[in-house]
mmCIF file of C-alpha atoms and ligand atoms in Angstrom:
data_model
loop_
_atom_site.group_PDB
_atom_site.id
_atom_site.type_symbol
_atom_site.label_atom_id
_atom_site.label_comp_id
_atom_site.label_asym_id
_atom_site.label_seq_id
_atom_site.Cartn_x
_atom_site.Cartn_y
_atom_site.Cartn_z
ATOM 1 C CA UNK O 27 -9.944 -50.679 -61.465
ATOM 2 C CA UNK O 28 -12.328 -50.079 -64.169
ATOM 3 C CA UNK O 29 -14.679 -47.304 -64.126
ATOM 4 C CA UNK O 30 -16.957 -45.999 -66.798
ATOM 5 C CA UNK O 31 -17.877 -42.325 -66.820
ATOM 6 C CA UNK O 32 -20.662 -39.920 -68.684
ATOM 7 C CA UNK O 33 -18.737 -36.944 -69.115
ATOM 8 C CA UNK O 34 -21.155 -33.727 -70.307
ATOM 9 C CA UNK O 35 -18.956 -30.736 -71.395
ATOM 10 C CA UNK O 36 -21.577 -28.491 -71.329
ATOM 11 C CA UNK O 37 -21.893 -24.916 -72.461
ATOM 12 C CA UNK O 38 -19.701 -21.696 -72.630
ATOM 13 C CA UNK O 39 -16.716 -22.580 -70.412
ATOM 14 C CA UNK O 40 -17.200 -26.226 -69.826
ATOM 15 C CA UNK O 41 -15.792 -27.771 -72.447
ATOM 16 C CA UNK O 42 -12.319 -26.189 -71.348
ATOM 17 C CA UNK O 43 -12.318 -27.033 -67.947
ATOM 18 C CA UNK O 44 -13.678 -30.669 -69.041
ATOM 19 C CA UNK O 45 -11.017 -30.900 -71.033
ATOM 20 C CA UNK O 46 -8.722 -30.108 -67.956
ATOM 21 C CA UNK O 47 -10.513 -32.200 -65.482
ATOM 22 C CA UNK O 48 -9.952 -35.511 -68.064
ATOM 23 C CA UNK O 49 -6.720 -35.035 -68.317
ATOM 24 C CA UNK O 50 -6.089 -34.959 -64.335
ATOM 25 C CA UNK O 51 -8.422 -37.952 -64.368
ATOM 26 C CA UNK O 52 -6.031 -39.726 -67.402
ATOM 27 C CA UNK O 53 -3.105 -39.014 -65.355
ATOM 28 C CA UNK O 54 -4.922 -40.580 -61.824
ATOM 29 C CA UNK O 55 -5.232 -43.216 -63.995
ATOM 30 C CA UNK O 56 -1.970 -43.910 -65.506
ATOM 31 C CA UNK O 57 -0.117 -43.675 -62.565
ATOM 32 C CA UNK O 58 -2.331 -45.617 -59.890
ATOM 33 C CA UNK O 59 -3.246 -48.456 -62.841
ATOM 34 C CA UNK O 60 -6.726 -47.802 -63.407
ATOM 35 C CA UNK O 61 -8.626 -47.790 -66.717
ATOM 36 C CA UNK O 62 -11.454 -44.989 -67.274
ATOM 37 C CA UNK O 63 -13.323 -45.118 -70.144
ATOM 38 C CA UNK O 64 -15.388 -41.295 -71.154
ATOM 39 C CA UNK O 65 -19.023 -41.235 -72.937
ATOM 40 C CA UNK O 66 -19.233 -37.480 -73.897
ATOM 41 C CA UNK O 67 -22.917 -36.772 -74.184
ATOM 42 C CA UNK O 68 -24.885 -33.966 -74.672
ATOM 43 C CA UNK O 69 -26.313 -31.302 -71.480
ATOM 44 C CA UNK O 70 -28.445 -28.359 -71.741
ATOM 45 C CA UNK O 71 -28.216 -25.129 -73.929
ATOM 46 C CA UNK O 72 -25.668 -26.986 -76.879
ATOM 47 C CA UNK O 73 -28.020 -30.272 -76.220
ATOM 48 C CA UNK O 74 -31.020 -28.088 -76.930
ATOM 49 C CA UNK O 75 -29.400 -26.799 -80.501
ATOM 50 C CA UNK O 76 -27.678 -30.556 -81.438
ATOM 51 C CA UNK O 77 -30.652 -33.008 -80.385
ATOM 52 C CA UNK O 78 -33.518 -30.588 -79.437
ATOM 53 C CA UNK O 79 -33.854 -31.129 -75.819
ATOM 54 C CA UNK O 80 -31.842 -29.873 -72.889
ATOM 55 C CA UNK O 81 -31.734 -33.539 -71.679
ATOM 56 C CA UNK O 82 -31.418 -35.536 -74.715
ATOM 57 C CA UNK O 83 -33.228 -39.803 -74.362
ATOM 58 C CA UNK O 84 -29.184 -40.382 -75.255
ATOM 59 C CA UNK O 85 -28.003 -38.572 -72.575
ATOM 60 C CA UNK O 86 -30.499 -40.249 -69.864
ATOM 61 C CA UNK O 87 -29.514 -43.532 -71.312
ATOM 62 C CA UNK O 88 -25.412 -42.855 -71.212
ATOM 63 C CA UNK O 89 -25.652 -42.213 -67.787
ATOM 64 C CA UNK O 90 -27.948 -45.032 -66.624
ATOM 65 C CA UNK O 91 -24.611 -47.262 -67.498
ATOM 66 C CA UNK O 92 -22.336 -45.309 -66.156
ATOM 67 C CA UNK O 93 -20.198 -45.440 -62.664
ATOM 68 C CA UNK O 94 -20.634 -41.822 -62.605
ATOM 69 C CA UNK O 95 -21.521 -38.499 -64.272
ATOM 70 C CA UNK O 96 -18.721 -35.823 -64.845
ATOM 71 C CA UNK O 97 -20.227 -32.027 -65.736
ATOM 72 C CA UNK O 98 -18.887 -28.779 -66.512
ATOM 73 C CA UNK O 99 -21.360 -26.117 -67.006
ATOM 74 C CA UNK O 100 -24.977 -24.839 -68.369
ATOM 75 C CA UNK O 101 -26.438 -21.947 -69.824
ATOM 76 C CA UNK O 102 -25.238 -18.960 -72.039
ATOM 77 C CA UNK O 103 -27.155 -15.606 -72.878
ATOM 78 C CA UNK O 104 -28.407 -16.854 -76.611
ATOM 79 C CA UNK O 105 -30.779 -19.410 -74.574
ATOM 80 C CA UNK O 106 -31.825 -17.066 -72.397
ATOM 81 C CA UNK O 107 -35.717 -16.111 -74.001
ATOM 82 C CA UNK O 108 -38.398 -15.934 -71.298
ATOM 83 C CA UNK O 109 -40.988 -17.699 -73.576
ATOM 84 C CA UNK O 110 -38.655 -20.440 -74.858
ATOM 85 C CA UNK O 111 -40.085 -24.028 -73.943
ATOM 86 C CA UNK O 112 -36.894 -25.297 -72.526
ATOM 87 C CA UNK O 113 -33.657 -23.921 -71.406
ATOM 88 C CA UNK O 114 -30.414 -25.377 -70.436
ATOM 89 C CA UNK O 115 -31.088 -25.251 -67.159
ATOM 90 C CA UNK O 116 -33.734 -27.405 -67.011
ATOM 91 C CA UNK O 117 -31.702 -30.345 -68.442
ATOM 92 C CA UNK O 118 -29.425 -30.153 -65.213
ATOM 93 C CA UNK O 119 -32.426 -30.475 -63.022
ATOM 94 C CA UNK O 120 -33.924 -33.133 -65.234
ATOM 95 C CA UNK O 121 -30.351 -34.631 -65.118
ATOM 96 C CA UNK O 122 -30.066 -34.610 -61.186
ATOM 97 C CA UNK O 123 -33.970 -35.361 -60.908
ATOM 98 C CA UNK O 124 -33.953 -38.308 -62.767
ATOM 99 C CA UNK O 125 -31.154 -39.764 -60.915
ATOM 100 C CA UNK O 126 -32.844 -39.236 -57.258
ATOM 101 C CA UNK O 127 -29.575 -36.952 -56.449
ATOM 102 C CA UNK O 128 -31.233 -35.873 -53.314
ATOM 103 C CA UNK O 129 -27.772 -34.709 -51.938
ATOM 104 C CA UNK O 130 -25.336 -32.187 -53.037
ATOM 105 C CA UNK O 131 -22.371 -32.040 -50.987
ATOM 106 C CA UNK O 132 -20.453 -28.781 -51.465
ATOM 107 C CA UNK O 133 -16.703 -28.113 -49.530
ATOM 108 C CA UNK O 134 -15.800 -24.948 -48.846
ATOM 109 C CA UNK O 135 -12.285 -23.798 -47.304
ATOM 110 C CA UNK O 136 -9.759 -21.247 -47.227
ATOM 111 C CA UNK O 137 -6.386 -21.910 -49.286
ATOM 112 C CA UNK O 138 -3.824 -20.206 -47.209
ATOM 113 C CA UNK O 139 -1.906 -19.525 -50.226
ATOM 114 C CA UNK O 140 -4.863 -16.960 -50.877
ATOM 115 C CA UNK O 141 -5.942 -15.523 -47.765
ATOM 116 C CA UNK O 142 -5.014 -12.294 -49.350
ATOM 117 C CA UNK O 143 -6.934 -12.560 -52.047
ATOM 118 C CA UNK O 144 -10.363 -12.660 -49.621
ATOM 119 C CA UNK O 145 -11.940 -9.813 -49.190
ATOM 120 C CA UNK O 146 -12.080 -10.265 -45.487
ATOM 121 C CA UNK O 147 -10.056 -10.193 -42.687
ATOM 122 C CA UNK O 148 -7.613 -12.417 -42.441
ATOM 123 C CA UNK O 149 -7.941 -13.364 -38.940
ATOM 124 C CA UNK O 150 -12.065 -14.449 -39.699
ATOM 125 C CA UNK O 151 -10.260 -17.115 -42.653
ATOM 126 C CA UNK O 152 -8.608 -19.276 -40.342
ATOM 127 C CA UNK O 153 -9.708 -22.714 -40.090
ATOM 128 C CA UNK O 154 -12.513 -22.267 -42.260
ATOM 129 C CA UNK O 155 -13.344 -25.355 -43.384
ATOM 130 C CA UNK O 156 -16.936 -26.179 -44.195
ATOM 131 C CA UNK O 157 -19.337 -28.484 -46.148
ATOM 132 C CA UNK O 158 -22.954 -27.503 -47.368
ATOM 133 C CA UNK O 159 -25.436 -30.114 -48.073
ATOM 134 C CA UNK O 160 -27.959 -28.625 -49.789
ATOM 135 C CA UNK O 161 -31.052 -30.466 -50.767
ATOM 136 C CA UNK O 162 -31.239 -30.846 -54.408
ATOM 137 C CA UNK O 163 -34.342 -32.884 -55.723
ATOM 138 C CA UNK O 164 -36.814 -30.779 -53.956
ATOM 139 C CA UNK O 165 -38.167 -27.650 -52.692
ATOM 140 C CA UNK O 166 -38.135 -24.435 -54.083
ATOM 141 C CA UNK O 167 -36.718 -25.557 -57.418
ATOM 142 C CA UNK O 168 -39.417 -28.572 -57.814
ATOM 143 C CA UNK O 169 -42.656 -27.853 -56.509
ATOM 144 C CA UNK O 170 -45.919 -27.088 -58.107
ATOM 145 C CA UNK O 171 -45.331 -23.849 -60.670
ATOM 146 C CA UNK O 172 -47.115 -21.741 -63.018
ATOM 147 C CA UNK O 173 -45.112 -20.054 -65.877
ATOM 148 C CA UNK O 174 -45.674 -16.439 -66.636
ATOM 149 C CA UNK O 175 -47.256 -17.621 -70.270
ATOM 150 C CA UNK O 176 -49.036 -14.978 -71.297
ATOM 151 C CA UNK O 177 -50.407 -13.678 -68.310
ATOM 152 C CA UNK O 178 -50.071 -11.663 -65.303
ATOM 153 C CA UNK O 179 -49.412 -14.290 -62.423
ATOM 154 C CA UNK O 180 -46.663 -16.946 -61.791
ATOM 155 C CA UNK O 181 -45.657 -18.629 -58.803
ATOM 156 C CA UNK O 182 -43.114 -21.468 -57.628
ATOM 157 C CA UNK O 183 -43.505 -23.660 -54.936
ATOM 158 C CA UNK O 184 -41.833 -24.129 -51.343
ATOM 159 C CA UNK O 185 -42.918 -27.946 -51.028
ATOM 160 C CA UNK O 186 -41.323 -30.657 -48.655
ATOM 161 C CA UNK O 187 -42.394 -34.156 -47.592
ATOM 162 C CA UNK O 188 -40.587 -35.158 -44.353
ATOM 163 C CA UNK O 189 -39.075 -38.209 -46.217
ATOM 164 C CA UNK O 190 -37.084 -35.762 -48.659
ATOM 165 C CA UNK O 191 -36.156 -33.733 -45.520
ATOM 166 C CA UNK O 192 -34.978 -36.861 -43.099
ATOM 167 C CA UNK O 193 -32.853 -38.621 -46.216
ATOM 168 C CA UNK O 194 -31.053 -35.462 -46.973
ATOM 169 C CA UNK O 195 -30.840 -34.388 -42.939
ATOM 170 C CA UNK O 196 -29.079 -38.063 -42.424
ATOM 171 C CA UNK O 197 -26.625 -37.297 -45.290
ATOM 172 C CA UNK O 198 -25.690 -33.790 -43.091
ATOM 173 C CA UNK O 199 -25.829 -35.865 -39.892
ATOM 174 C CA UNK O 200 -23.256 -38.777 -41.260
ATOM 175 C CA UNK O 201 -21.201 -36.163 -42.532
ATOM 176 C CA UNK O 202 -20.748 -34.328 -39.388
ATOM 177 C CA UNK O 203 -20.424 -37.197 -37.428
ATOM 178 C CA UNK O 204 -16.826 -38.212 -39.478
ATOM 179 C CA UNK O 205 -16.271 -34.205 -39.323
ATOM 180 C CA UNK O 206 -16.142 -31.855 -36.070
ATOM 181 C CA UNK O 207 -19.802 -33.381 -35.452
ATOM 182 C CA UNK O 208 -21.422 -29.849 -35.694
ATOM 183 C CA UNK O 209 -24.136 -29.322 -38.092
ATOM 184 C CA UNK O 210 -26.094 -26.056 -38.700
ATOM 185 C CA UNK O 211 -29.668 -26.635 -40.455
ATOM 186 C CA UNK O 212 -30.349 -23.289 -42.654
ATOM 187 C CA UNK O 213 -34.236 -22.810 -42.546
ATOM 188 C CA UNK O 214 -36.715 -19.823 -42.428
ATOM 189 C CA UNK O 215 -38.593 -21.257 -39.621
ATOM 190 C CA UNK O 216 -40.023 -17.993 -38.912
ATOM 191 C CA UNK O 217 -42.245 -17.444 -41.674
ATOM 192 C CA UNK O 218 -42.904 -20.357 -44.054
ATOM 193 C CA UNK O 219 -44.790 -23.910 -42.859
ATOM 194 C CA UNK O 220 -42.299 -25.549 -45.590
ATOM 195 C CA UNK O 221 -39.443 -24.510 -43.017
ATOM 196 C CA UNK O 222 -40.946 -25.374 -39.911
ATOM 197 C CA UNK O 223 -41.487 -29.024 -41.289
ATOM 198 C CA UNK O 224 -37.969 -29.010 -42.170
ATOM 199 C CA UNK O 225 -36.892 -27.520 -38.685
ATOM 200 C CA UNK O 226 -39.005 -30.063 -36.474
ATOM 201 C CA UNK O 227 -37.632 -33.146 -39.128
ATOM 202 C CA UNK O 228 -34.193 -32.144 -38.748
ATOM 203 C CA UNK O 229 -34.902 -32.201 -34.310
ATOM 204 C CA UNK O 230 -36.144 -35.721 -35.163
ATOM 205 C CA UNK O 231 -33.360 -36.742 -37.022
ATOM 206 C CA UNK O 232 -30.684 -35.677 -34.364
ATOM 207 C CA UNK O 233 -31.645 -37.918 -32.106
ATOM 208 C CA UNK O 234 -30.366 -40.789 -33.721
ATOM 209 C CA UNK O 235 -26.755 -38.526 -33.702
ATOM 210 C CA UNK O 236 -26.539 -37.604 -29.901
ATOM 211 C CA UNK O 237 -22.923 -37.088 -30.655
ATOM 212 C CA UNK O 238 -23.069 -34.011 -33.262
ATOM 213 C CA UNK O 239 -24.009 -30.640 -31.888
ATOM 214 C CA UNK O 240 -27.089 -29.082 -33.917
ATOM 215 C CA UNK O 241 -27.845 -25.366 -34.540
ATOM 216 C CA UNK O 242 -30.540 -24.461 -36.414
ATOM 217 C CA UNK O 243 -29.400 -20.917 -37.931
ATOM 218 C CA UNK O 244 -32.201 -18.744 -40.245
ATOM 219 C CA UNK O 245 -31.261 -17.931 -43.799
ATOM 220 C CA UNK O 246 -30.929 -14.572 -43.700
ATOM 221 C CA UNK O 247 -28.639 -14.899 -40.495
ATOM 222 C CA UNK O 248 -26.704 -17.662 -41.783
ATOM 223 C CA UNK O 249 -26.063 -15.072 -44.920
ATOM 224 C CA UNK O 250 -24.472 -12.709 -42.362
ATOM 225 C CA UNK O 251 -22.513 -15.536 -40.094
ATOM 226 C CA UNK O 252 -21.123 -17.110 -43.057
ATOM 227 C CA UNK O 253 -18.771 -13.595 -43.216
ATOM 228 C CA UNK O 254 -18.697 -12.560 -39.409
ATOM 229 C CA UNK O 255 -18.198 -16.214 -38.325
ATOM 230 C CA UNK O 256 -17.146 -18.585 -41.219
ATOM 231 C CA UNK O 257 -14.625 -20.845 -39.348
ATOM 232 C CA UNK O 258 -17.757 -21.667 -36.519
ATOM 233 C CA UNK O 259 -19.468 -23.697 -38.934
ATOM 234 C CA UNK O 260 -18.749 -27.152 -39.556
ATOM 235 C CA UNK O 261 -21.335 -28.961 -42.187
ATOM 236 C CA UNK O 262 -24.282 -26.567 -43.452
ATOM 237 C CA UNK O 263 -27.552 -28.364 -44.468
ATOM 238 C CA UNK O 264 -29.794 -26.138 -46.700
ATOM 239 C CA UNK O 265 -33.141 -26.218 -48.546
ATOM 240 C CA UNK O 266 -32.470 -26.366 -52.124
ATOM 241 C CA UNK O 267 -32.584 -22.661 -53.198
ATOM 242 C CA UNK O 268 -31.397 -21.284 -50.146
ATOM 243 C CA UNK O 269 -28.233 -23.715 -50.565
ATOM 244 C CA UNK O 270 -27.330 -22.557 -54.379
ATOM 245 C CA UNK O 271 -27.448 -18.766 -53.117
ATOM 246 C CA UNK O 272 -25.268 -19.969 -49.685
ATOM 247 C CA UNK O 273 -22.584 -21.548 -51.488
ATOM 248 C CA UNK O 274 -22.409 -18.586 -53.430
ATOM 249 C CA UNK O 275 -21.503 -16.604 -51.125
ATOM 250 C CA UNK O 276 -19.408 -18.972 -49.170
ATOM 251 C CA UNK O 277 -16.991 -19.525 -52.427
ATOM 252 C CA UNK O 278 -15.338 -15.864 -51.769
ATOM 253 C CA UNK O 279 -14.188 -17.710 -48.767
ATOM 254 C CA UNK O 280 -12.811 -20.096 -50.416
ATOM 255 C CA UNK O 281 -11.122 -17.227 -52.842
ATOM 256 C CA UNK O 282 -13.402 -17.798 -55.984
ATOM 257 C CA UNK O 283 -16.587 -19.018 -57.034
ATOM 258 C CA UNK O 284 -14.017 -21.078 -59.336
ATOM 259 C CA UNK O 285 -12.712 -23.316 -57.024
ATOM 260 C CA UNK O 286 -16.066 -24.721 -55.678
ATOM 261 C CA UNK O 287 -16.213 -28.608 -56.527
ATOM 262 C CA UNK O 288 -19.209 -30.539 -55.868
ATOM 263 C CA UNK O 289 -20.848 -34.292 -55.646
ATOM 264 C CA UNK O 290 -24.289 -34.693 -55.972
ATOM 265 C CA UNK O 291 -25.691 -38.491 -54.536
ATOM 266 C CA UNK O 292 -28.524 -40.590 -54.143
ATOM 267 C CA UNK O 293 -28.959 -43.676 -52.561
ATOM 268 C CA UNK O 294 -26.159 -45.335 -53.693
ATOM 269 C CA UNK O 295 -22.621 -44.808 -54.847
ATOM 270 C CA UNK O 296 -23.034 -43.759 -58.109
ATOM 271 C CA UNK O 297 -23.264 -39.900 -58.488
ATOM 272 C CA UNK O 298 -22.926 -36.774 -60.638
ATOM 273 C CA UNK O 299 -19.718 -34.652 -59.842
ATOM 274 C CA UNK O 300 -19.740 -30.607 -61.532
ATOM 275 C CA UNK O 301 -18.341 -27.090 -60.053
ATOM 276 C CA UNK O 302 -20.529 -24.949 -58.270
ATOM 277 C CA UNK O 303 -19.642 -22.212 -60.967
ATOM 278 C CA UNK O 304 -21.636 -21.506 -64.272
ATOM 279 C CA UNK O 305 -20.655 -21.058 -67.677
ATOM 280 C CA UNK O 306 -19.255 -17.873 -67.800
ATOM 281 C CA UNK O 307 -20.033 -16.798 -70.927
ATOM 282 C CA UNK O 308 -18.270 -13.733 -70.848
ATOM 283 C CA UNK O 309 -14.997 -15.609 -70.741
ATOM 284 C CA UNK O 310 -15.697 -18.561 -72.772
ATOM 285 C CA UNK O 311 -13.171 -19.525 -75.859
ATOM 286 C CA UNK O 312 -10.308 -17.400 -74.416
ATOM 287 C CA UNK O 313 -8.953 -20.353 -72.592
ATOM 288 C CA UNK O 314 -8.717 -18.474 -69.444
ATOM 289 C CA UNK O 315 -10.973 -20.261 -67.094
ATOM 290 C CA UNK O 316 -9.888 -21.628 -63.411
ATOM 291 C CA UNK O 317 -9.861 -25.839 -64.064
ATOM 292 C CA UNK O 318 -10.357 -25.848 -60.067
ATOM 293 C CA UNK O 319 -13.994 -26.427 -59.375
ATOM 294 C CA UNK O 320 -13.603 -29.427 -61.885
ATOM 295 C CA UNK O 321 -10.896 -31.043 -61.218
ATOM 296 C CA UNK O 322 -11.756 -31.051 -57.269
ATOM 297 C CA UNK O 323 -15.226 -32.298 -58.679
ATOM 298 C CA UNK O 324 -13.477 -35.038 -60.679
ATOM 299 C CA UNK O 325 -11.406 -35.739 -57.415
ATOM 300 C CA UNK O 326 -14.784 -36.471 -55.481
ATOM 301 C CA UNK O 327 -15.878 -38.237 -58.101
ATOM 302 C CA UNK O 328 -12.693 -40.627 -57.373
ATOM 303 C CA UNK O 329 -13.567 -40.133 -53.631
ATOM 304 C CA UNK O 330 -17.344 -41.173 -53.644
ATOM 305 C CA UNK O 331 -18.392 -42.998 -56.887
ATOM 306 C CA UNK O 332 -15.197 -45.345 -56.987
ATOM 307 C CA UNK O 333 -13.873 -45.409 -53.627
ATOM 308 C CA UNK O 334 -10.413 -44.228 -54.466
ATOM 309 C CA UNK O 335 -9.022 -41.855 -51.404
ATOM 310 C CA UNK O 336 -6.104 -42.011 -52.032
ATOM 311 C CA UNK O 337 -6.091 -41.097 -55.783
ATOM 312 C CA UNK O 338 -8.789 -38.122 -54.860
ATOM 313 C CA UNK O 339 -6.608 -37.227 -51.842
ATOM 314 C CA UNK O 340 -3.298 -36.635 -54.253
ATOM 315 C CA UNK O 341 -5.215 -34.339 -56.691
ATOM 316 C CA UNK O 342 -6.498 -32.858 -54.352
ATOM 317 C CA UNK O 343 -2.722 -31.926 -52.792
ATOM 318 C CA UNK O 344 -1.978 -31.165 -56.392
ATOM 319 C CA UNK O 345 -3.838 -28.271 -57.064
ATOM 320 C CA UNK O 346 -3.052 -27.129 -53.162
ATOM 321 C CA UNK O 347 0.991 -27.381 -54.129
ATOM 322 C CA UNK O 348 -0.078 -25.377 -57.475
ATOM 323 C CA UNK O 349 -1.597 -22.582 -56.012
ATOM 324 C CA UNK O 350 1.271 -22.378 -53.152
ATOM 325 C CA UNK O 351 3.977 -22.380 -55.385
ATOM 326 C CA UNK O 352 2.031 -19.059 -57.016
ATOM 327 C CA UNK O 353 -0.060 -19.937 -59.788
ATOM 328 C CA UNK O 354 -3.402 -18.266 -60.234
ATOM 329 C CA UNK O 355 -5.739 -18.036 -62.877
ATOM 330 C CA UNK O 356 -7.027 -14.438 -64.034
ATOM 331 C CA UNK O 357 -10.113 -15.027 -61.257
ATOM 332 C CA UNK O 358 -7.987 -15.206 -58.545
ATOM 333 C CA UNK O 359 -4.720 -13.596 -59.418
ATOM 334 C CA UNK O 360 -4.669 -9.874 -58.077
ATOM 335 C CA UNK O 361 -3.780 -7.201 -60.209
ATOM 336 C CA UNK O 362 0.276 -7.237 -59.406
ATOM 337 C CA UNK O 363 0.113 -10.888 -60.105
ATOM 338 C CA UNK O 364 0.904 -12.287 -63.655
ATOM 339 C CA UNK O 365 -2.283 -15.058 -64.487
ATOM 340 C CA UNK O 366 -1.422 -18.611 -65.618
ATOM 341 C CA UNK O 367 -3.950 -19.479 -68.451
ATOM 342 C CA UNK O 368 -6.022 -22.957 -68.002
ATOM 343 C CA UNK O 369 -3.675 -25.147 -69.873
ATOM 344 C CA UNK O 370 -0.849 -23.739 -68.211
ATOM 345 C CA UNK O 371 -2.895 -23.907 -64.976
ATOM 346 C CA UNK O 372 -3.582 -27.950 -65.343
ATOM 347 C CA UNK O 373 0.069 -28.699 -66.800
ATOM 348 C CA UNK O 374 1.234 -27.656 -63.501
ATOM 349 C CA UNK O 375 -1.383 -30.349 -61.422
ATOM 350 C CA UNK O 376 -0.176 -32.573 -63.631
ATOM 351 C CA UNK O 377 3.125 -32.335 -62.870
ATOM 352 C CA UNK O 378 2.578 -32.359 -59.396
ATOM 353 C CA UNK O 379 0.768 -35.783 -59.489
HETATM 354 C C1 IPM H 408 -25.769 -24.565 -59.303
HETATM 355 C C2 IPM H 408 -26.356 -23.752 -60.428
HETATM 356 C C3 IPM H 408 -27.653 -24.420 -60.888
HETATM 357 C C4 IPM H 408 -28.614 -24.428 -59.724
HETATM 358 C C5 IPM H 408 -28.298 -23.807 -62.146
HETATM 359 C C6 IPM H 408 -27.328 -23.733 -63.303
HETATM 360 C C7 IPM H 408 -29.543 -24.537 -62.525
HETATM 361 O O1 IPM H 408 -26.556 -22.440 -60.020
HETATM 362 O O2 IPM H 408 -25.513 -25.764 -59.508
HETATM 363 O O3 IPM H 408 -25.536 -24.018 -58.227
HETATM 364 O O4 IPM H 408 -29.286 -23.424 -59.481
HETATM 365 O O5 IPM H 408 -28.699 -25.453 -59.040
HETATM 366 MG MG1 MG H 409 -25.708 -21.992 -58.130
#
């Protein structure tokens, strides 16, 4: 097939983990027949010093005719001034506003071949397998807001519609139901209105899925199960903000917060695909970075945007083969372990696909 993709590098560590992801994606290609064409565009903090906006007209207009969206990473310490007009993270919610991506689907599970590099028990890691959904157009991160400016006061806004709440909860649903049809809605039901709209939408919602069991767990709780009781959970559906912070956490599960992939969707097929992690300045340049949490995104991107399973399912085996045969990256290697760099990292994928 023929697939055209936006691919946006990004800041700090995402143009090296890009550059891993494509070349995963060129060998997909090469050996299953297809033909993928890359638009490299411009996203946030390097947008914001090359074409003066975080989300650059070019940028809105690449990915408009595009099959998909493939990002790296955001942000870096020299954009980082409170009073600046725009920062690189606004381009990314631009990005995923503009697009309607209502839906971000983060999998989480353990990789045997690092149990012991969890900082849990090992008994707790077994059969964890889990997949947040956390809402990513509203809420928290998109209500009314009043910047600090020059003044004393600033506040953001918990807001909710029950449309936004039943099209993501119906995502969650359909996921659970071609899962182990268990599906935990995060809310803070106890305190905020927002929460209890999204608790009584999500009761709605279940009873067109009679077949998946529904819990409905508090935030702060769910903080707490997610490391007493991680392999309980089946697919997590979270507000906005509390999802970012729970997938967090869940990545030490999973042994790093570099192997987190993700797919964020709308309405239709088309979708943006971009690890959970950041850009990690602190690492940037030295070539070091765990590939992971891209190329998994770039193998959901297969999985969702073009419909190829198979082709997402064998990269997907790839990196699992990699990382049994021993090969870590400095974020997850422990100290007695030698750590493969990212080039040497991805050479080894390749070779397995
Ligand atoms: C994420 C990131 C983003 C978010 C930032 C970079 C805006 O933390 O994708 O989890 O908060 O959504
Ligand atoms: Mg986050």
């Amino acid at each position: 097939m023929k697939a055209s993709l936006m691919v946006l590098p990004g800041d700090g560590i995402g143009p090296e983990v890009m550059a891993a992801a494509l070349r995963v994606l060129d060998r997909v290609a090469q050996r299953y027949g297809h033909q993928f064409s890359y638009r490299e565009e411009l996203i946030g903090g390097s947008a914001i010093d090359k074409a003066g906006s975080s989300f650059p007209e070019a940028t809105r207009k690449a990915g408009e005719e595009a099959d998909a969206i493939l990002l790296a990473a955001v942000g870096g310490p020299q954009w980082d001034n409170p009073s600046a007009t725009d920062r690189p993270e606004r381009g990314l919610l631009a990005l995923r506003k503009h697009f309607e991506l209502f839906a971000n689907l983060r999998p989480v599970r353990t990789y045997p071949a690092l149990a012991q590099h969890v900082p849990l028990r090992p008994d707790l890691l077994v059969g964890v397998d889990l997949l947040f959904v956390r809402e990513l157009t509203g809420g928290l991160y998109f209500g009314p807001r009043k910047e600090m400016g020059t003044g004393d006061e600033a506040y953001d806004t918990l807001l909710y519609t029950r449309p936004e709440i039943e099209r993501v909860a119906n995502v969650a649903f359909r996921a659970a139901q071609r899962r182990r049809k268990k599906l935990a809605s995060v809310d803070k039901a106890n305190v905020l209105a927002s929460m209890r709209l999204w608790r009584s939408t999500v009761i709605k919602v279940h009873e067109e899925y009679s077949d998946v069991q529904l819990e409905h767990v508090l935030v702060d709780a769910c903080a707490m199960h997610l490391l007493t009781r991680p392999a309980s959970f089946d697919v997590i559906l979270a507000e906005n903000m509390f999802g970012d912070i729970l997938s967090d956490e869940a990545s030490v599960l999973a042994g790093s917060l570099g192997m987190l992939p993700s797919a964020s969707l709308g309405a239709t097929s088309f979708g943006l695909y971009e690890p959970v992690h950041g850009s990690a300045p602190d690492i940037a340049g030295k070539g070091i970075a765990n590939p992971i949490g891209t190329i998994l995104s770039a193998a959901m991107l297969l999985r969702y945007s073009l419909q190829l399973e198979t082709e997402a399912a064998a990269v997907e085996a790839a990196v699992d083969a990699v990382l049994a045969d021993g090969l870590r990256t400095a974020d997850i290697a422990r100290r007695d372990e030698g750590a493969a760099s990212t080039t040497e990292f991805t050479e080894a994928v390749l070779a397995k696909l």
